[in-house]
GROMACS .gro file of C-alpha atoms in nm:
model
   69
    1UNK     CA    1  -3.054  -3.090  -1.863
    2UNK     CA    2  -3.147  -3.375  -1.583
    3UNK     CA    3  -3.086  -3.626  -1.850
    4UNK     CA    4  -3.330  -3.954  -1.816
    5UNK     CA    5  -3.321  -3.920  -1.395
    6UNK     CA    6  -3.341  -3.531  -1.309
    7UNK     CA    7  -3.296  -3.496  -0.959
    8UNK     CA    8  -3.145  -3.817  -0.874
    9UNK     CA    9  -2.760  -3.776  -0.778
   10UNK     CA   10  -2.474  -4.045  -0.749
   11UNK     CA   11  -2.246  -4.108  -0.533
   12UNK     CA   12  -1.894  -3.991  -0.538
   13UNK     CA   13  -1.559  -3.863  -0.406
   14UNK     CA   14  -1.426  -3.537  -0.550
   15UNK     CA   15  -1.060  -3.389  -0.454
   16UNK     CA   16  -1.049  -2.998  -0.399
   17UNK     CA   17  -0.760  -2.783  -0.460
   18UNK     CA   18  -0.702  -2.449  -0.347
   19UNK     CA   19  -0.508  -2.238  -0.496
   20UNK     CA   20  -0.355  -1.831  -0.601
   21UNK     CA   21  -0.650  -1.856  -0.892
   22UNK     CA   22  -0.887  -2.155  -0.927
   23UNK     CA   23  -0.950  -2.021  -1.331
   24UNK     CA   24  -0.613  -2.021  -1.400
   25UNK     CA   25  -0.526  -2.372  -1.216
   26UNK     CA   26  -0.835  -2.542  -1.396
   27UNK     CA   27  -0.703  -2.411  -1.703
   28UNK     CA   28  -0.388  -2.542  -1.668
   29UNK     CA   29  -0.517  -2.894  -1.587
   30UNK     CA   30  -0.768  -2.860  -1.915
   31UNK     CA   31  -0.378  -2.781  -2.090
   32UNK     CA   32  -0.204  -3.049  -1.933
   33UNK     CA   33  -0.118  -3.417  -2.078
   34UNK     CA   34  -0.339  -3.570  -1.996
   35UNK     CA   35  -0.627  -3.312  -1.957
   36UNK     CA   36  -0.809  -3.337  -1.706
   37UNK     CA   37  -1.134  -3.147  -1.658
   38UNK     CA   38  -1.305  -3.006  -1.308
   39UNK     CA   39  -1.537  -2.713  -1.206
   40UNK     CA   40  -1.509  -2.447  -0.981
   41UNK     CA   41  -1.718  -2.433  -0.639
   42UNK     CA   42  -1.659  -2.228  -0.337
   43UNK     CA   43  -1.324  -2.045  -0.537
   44UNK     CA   44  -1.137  -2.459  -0.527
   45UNK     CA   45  -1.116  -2.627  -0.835
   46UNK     CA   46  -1.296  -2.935  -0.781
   47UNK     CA   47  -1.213  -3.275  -0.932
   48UNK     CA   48  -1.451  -3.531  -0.912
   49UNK     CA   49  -1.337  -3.899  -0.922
   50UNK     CA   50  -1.632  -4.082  -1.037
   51UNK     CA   51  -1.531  -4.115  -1.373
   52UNK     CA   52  -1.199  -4.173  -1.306
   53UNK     CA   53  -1.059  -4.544  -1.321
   54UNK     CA   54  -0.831  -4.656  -1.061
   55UNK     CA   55  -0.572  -4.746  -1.320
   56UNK     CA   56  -0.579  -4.352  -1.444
   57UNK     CA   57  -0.498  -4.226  -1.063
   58UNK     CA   58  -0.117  -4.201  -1.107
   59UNK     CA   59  -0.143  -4.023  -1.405
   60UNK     CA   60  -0.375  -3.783  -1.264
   61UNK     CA   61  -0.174  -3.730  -0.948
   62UNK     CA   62   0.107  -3.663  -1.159
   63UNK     CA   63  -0.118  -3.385  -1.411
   64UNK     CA   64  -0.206  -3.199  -1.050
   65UNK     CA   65   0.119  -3.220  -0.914
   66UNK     CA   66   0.280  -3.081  -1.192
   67UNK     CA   67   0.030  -2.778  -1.192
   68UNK     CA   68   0.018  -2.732  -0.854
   69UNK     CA   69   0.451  -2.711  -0.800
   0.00000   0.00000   0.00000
């Protein structure tokens, strides 16, 4: 649903990664420690950072890295 603001957007920064097969790289990150959780647009798994604190950054580099070796 639009929640309590439908049609009203925020702003953000999202990191794409391409990849053999964006289902089976999303559910690897979904797998990983620590999860992490994206969509799919375009055939890239999307990650969008607007929920993620700055303090959580290395560990999320190091759940895509280790997916994406």
């Amino acid at each position: 649903g639009g929640g309590s603001l439908p049609g009203e957007t925020l702003p953000s920064v999202a990191v794409a990664l391409r990849g053999r097969s964006a289902d089976r790289t999303l559910a690897a990150l979904r797998r990983g420690t620590p999860a992490v959780v994206g969509r799919i647009e375009g055939g890239r798994v999307v990650l969008d950072l607007r929920t993620v604190a700055p303090e959580s950054d290395p560990a999320l580099a190091s759940a895509v890295a280790a997916i994406v070796r």
